[in-house]
Coordinates of C-alpha atoms and ligand atoms in Angstrom, one line a residue:
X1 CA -25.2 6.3 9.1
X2 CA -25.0 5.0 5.6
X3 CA -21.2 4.8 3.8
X4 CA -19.7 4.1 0.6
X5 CA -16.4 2.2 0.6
X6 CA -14.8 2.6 -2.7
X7 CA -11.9 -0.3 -3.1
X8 CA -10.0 -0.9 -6.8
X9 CA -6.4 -1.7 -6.3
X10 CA -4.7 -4.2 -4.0
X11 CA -3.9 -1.9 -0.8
X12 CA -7.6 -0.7 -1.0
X13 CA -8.5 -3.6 -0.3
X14 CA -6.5 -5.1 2.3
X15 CA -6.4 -0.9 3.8
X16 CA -10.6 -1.7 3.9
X17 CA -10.5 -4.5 6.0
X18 CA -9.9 -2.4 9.7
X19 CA -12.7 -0.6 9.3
X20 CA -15.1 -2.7 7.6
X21 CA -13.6 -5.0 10.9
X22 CA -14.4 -2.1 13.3
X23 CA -18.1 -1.9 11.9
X24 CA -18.7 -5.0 12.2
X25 CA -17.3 -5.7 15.6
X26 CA -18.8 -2.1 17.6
X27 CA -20.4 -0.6 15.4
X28 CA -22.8 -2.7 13.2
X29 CA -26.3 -1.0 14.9
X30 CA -25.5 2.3 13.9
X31 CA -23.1 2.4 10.4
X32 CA -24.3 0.4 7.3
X33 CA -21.3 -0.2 4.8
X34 CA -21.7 -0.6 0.9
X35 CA -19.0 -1.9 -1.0
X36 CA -17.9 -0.8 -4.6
X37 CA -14.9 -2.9 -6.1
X38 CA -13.7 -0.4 -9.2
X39 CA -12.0 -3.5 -10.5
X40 CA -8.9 -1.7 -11.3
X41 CA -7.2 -5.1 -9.8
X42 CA -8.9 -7.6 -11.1
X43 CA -7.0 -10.5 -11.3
X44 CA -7.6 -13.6 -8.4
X45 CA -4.5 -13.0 -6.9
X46 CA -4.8 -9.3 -6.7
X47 CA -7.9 -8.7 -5.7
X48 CA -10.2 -12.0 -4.7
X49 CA -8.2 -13.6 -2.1
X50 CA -8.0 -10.6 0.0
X51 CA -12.0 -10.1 0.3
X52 CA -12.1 -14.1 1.0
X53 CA -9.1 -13.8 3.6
X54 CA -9.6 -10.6 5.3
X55 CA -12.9 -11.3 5.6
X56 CA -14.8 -8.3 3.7
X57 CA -17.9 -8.8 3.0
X58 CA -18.5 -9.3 -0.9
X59 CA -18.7 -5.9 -3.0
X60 CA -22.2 -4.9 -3.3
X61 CA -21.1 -3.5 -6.6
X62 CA -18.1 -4.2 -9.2
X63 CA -17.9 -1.8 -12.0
X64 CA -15.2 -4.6 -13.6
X65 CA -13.1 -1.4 -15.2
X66 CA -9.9 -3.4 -15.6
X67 CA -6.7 -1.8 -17.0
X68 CA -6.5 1.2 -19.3
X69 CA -4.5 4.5 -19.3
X70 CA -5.4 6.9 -17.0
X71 CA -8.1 8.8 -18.4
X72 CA -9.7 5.9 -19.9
X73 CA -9.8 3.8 -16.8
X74 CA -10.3 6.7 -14.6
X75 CA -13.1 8.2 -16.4
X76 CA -15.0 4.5 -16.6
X77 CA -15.0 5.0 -12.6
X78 CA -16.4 8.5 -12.5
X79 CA -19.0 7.6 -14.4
X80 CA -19.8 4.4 -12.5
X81 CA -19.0 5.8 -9.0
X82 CA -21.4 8.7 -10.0
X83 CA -24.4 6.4 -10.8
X84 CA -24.3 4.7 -7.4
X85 CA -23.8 7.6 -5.1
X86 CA -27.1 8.8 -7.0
X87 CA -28.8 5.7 -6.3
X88 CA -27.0 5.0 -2.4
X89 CA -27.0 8.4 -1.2
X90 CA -24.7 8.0 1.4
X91 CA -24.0 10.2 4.2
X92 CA -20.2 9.5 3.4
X93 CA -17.8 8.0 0.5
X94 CA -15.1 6.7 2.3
X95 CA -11.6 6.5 -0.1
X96 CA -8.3 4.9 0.5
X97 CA -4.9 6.3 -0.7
X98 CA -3.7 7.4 -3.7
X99 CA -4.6 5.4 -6.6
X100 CA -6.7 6.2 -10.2
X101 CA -10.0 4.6 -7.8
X102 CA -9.3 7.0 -5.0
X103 CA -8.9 10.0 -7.4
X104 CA -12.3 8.9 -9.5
X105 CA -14.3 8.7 -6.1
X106 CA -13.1 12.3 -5.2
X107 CA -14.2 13.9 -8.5
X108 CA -17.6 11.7 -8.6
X109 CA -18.6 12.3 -5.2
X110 CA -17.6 16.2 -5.0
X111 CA -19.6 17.3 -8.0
X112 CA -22.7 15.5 -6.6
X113 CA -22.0 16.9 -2.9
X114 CA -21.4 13.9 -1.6
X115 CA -19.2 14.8 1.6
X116 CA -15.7 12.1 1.2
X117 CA -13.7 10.6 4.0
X118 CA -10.0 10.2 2.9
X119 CA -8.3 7.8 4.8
X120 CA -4.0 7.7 4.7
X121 CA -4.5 11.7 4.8
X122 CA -1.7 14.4 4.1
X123 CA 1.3 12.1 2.5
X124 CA 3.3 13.7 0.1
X125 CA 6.4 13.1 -1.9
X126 CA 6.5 16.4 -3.3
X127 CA 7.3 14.7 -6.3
X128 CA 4.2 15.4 -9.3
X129 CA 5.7 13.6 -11.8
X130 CA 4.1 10.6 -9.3
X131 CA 0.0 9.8 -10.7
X132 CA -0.3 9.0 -6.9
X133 CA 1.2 12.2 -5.8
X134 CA -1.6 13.8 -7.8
X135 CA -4.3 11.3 -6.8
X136 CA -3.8 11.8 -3.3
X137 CA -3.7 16.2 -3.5
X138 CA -7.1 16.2 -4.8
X139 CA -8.8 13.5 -2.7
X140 CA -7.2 16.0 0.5
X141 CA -8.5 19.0 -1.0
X142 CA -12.4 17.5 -1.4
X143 CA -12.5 16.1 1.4
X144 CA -14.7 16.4 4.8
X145 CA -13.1 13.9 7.0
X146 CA -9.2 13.7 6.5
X147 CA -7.7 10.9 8.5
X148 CA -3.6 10.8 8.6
X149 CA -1.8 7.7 9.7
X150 CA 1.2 9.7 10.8
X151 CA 2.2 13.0 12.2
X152 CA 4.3 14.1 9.2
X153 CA 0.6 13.7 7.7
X154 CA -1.3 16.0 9.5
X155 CA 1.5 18.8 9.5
X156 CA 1.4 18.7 5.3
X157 CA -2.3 19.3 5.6
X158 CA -2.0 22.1 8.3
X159 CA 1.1 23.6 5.4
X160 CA -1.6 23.2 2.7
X161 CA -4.2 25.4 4.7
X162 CA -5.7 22.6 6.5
X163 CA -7.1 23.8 10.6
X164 CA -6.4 21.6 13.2
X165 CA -8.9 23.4 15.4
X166 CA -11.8 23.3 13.3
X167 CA -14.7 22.1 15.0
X168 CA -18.1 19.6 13.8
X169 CA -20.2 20.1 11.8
X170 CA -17.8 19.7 9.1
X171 CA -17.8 20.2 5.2
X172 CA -15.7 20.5 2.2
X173 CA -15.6 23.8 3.6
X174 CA -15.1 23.0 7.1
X175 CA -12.9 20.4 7.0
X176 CA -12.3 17.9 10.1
X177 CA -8.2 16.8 10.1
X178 CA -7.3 14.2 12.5
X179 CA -3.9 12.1 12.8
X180 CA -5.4 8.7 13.8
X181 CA -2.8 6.1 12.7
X182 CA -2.5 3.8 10.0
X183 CA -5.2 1.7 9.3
X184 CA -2.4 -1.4 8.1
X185 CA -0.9 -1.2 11.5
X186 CA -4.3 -2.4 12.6
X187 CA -4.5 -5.0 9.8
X188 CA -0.5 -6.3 10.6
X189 CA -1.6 -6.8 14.2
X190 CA -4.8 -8.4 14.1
X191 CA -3.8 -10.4 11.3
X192 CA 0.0 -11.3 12.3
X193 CA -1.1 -14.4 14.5
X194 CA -3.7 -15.4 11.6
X195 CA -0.8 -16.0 9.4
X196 CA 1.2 -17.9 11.7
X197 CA -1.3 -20.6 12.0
X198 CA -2.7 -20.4 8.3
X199 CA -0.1 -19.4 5.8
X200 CA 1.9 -22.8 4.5
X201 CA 4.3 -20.4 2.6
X202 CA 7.6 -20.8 4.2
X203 CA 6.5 -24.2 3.6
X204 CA 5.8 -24.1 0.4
X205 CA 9.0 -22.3 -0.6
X206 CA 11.0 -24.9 1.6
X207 CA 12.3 -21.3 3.1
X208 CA 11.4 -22.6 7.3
X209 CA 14.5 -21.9 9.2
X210 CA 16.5 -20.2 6.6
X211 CA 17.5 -16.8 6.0
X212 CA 16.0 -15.0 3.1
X213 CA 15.3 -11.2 1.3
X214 CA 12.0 -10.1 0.5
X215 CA 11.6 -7.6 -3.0
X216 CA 8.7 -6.3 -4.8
X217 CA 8.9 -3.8 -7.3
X218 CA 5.7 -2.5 -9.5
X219 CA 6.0 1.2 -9.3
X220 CA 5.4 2.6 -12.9
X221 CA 8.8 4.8 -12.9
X222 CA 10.7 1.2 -12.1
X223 CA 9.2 -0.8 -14.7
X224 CA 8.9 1.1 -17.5
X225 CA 12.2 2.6 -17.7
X226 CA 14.6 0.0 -18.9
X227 CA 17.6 1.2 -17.3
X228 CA 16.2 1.4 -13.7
X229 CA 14.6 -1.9 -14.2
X230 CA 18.0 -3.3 -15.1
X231 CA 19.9 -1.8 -12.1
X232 CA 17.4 -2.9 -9.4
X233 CA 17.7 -6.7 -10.8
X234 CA 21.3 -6.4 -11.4
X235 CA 21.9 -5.5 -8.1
X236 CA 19.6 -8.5 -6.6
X237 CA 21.4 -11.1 -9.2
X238 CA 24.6 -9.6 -7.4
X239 CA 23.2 -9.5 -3.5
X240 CA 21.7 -13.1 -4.6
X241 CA 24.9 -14.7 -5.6
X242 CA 27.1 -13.1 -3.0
X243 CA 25.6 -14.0 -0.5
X244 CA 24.1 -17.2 -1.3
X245 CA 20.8 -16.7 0.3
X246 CA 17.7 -16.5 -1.9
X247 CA 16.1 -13.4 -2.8
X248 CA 11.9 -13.6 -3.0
X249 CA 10.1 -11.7 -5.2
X250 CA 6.2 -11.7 -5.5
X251 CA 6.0 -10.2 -8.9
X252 CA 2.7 -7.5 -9.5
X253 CA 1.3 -8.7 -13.2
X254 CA 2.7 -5.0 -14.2
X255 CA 6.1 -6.1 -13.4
X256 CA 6.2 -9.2 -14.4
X257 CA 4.3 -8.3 -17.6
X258 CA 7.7 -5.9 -18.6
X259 CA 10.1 -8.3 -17.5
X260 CA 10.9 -9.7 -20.8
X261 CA 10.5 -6.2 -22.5
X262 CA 12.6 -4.1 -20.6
X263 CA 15.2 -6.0 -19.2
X264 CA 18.6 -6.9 -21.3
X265 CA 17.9 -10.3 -22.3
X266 CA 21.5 -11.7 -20.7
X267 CA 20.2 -10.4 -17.4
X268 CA 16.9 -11.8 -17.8
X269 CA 18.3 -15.3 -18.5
X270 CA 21.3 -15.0 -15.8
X271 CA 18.0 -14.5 -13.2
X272 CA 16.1 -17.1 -14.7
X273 CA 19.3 -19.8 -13.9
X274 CA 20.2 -18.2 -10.8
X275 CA 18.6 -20.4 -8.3
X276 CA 19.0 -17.7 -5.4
X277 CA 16.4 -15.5 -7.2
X278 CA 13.0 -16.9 -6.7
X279 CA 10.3 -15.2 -9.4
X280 CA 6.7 -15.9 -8.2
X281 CA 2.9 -14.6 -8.7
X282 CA 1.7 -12.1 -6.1
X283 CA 1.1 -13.5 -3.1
X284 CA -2.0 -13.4 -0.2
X285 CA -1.7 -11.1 2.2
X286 CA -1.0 -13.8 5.1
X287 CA 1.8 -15.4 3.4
X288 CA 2.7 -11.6 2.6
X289 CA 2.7 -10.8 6.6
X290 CA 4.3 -14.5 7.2
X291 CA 7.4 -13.3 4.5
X292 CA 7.8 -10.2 6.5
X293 CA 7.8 -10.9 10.0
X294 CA 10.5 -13.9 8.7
X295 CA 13.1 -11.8 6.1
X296 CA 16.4 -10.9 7.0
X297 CA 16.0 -7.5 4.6
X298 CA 12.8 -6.0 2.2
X299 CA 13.8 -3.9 -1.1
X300 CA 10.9 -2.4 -2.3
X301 CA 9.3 0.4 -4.0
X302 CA 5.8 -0.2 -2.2
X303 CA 4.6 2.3 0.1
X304 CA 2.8 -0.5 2.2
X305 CA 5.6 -2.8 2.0
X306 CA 8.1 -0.7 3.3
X307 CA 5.3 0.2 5.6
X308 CA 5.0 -3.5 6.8
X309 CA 8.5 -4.3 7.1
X310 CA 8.5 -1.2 10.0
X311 CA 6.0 -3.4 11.0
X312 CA 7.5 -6.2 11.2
X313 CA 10.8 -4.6 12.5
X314 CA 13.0 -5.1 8.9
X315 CA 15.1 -2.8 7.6
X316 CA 13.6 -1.5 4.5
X317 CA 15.9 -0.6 1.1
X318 CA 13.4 1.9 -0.6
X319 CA 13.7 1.4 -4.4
X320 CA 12.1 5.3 -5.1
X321 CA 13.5 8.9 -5.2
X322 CA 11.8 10.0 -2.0
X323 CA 8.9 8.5 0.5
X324 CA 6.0 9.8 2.0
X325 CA 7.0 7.7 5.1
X326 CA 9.7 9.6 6.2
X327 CA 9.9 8.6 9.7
X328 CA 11.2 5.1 8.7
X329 CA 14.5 6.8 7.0
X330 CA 14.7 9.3 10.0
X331 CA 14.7 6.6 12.2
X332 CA 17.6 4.6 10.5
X333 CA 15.5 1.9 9.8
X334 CA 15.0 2.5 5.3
X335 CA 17.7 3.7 3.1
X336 CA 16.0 6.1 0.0
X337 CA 18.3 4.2 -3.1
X338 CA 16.4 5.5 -5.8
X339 CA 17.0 2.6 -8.9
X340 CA 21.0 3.3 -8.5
X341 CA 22.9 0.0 -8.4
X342 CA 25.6 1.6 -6.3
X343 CA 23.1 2.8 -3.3
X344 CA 21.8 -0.8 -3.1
X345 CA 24.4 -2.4 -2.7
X346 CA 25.3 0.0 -0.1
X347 CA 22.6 -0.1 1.8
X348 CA 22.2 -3.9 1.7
X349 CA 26.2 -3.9 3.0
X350 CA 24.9 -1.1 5.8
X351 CA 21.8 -3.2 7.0
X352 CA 24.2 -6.5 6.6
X353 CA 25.9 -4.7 9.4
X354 CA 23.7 -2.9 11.5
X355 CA 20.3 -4.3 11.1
X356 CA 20.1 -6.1 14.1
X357 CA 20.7 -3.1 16.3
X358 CA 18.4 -0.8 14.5
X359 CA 14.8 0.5 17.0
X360 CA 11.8 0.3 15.8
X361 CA 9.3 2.4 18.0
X362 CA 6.1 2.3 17.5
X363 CA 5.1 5.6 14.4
X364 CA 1.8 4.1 14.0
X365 CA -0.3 4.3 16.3
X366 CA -2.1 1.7 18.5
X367 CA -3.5 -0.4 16.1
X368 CA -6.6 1.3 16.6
X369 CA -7.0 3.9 14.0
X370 CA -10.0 2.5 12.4
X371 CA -12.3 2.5 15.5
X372 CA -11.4 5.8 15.9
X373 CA -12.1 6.9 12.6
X374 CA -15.3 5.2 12.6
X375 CA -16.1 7.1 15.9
X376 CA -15.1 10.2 14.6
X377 CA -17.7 9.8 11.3
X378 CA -20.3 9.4 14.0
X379 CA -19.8 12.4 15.9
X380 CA -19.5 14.6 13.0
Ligands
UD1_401 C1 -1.8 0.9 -9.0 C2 -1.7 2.3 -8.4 C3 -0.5 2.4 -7.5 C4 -0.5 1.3 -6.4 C5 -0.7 0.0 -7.1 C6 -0.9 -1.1 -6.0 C7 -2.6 4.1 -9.8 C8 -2.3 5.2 -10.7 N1 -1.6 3.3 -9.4 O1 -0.7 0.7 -9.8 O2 -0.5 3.7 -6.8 O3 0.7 1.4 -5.7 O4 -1.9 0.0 -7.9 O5 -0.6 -2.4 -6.5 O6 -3.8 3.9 -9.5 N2 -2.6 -5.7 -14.0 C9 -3.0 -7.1 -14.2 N3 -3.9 -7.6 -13.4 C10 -4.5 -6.9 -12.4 C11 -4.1 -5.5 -12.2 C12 -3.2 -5.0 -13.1 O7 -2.5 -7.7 -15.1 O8 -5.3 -7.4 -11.6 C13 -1.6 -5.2 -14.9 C14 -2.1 -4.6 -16.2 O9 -1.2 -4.8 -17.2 C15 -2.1 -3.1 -15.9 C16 -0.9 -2.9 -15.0 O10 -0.9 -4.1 -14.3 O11 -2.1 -2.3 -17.1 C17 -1.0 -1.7 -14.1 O12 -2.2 -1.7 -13.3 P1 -2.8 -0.4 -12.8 O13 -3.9 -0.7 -11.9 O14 -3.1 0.6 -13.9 O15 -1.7 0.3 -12.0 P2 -0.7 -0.4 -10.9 O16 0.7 -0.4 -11.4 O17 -1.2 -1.7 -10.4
UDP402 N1 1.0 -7.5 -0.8 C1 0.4 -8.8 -0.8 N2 1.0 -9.7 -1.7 C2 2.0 -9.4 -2.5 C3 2.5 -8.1 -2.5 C4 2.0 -7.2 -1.6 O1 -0.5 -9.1 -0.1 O2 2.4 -10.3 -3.3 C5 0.4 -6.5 0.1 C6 1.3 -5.9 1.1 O3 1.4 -6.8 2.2 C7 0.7 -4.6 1.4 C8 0.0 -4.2 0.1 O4 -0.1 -5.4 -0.7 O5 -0.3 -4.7 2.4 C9 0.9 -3.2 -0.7 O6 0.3 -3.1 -2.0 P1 1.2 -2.6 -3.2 O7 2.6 -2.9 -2.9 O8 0.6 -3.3 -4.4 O9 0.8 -1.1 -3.3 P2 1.3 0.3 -2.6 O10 1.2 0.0 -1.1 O11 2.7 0.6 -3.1 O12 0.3 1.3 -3.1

């Protein structure tokens, strides 16, 4: 069997590694992978050090598409996604998420007939004002194979028409749905011990031993709209100072690029002078792990981070106006603040209190999902 991977942004990448890992390890005589990097994510830090440190092999192709609105830098993909599936024919294009790559590869490779595997199948928000919402309702909807990392997942699909008791050979037509677990479950695993012996950056932020919050923020509705930016920092400056323990943030260029722009320029000072807020580039995604599994607390807007501090048994204050990941609110373990100052602080003072006594149980499967979806595209 002969597959297209189609990576572009950040979690593509790192979301690639478990199965270009399972192919590699079990399956190498019968699947051959080829690689195409969109370049949607282009700088080192977002892109590079993750094929170096994950070990995936090196893009076969990069269409180098780079930044752009949405129709220009989607459109740049179709056409350069279609080309290659012309020249590859592959048996399958294999897509990852949500993102302007994932929605490119679905319209390239369903106009040519080229059957897609969609892997982190079925999320919603029910919220279209999302691109990603979009993104990830028409990759479903062309799909062959649809792979869910969680049960809430598969049920959406089987809402939206999907049949869990359909039966290979399967089509666009004839779709195959299958709730397999999540493919960064795998990756946190596999990689968690990794990072303990590689990653220097407890080290390097002189953070060994002492408590400290993890943040990232880069979804487009948080940084371009000045007032939600401004609430989400005001409320770290506050949490910061009040509690005297630093506050990490690995800024995405996006974010860090609107800083200046979009926050009130008192604010922006006060949390360049407050020596509790830490301001750095992106980092790997071993020191990212090593941050996790060592926070006290993770605000983010990130579905993956938010993801990984499950993971990494953290409670999680969720910087958006709803999740796909449901579970990890059902289960006590995120709080839903939307950009509201108010709710953050809330939910930082709940967590203060309760975190410790908070269950995780595993939602995510056995850290096998991408075996098994590599098995499935075998038998189908
Ligand atoms: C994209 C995805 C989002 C995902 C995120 C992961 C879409 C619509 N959005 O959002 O779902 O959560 O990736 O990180 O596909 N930039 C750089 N260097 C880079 C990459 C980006 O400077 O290497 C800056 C550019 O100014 C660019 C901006 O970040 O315009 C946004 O990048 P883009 O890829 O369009 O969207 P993300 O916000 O990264
Ligand atoms: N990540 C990383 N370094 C960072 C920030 C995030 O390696 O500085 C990893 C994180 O561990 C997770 C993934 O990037 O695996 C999440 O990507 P992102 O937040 O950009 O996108 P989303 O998951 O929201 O689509």
């Amino acid at each position: 069997m002969k597959i297209v991977t189609l990576i572009g942004a950040r979690p593509q990448i790192i979301k690639a590694a478990a199965l270009s890992r399972a192919i590699k390890n079990k399956f190498s005589d019968k699947v051959r992978e080829v690689i195409v990097h969109t370049g949607q994510h282009y700088d080192a830090n977002m892109s590079q050090v993750f094929i170096d440190e994950l070990s995936i092999p090196e893009p076969n192709y990069n269409l180098n598409i780079g930044s752009g609105s949405h129709g220009v830098q989607t459109a740049g993909m179709i056409t350069g996604v279609e080309e290659i599936l012309l020249r590859e024919k592959p048996d399958y294009l294999v897509l990852y998420g949500d993102t302007n790559s994932t929605l490119a590869g679905t319209i390239a490779a369903s106009k040519i007939h080229v059957p897609i595997v969609h892997i982190e199948a079925g999320l919603r928000s029910f919220n279209k004002s999302m691109p990603e919402e979009i993104n990830r309702i028409m990759a479903d909807h062309a799909s062959t194979l649809l792979f869910s990392p969680t049960e809430t997942g598969l049920r959406n699909l089987i809402h939206e028409g999907f049949d869990k008791d359909n039966q290979p050979p399967f089509t666009a037509d004839h779709p195959g749905i299958f709730h397999c677990g999540d493919v960064m479950y795998d990756n946190s695993l596999y990689f968690r011990e990794i990072a303990e012996e590689k990653s220097n950056i407890l080290k390097t932020q002189l953070l060994e031993g002492k408590p400290f919050f993890l943040a990232t923020v880069h979804r487009d509705n948080n940084t371009d709209q000045p007032e939600r930016l401004n609430a989400i920092f005001e409320a770290f400056l506050e949490i910061s100072q009040e509690s005297q323990t630093t506050l990490l943030l690995p800024l995405h260029p996006r974010t860090a690029k609107l800083l200046d722009k979009n926050l009130d320029s008192r604010l922006y000072q006060q949390l360049q002078q407050e020596e509790n807020i830490r301001l750095i580039p992106p980092v790997s995604f071993l020191d990212m792990i090593m941050l996790e599994s060592r926070c006290e607390m993770v605000f983010t807007d990130s579905g993956g981070v938010q993801k990984e501090a499950y993971f990494f048994e953290k409670p999680a204050i969720i910087l958006r106006t709803e999740t796909e990941w449901k579970e990890i609110v059902e289960q006590g373990c995120g709080i839903v603040v939307n950009a509201d100052k108010k709710k953050i602080m809330g939910a930082f003072d709940h967590f203060s209190h309760a975190g410790k006594e908070i269950q995780f149980p595993p939602l995510f499967g056995d850290g096998k999902a991408a075996e098994f979806i590599a098995e499935t595209m075998l038998g189908s």
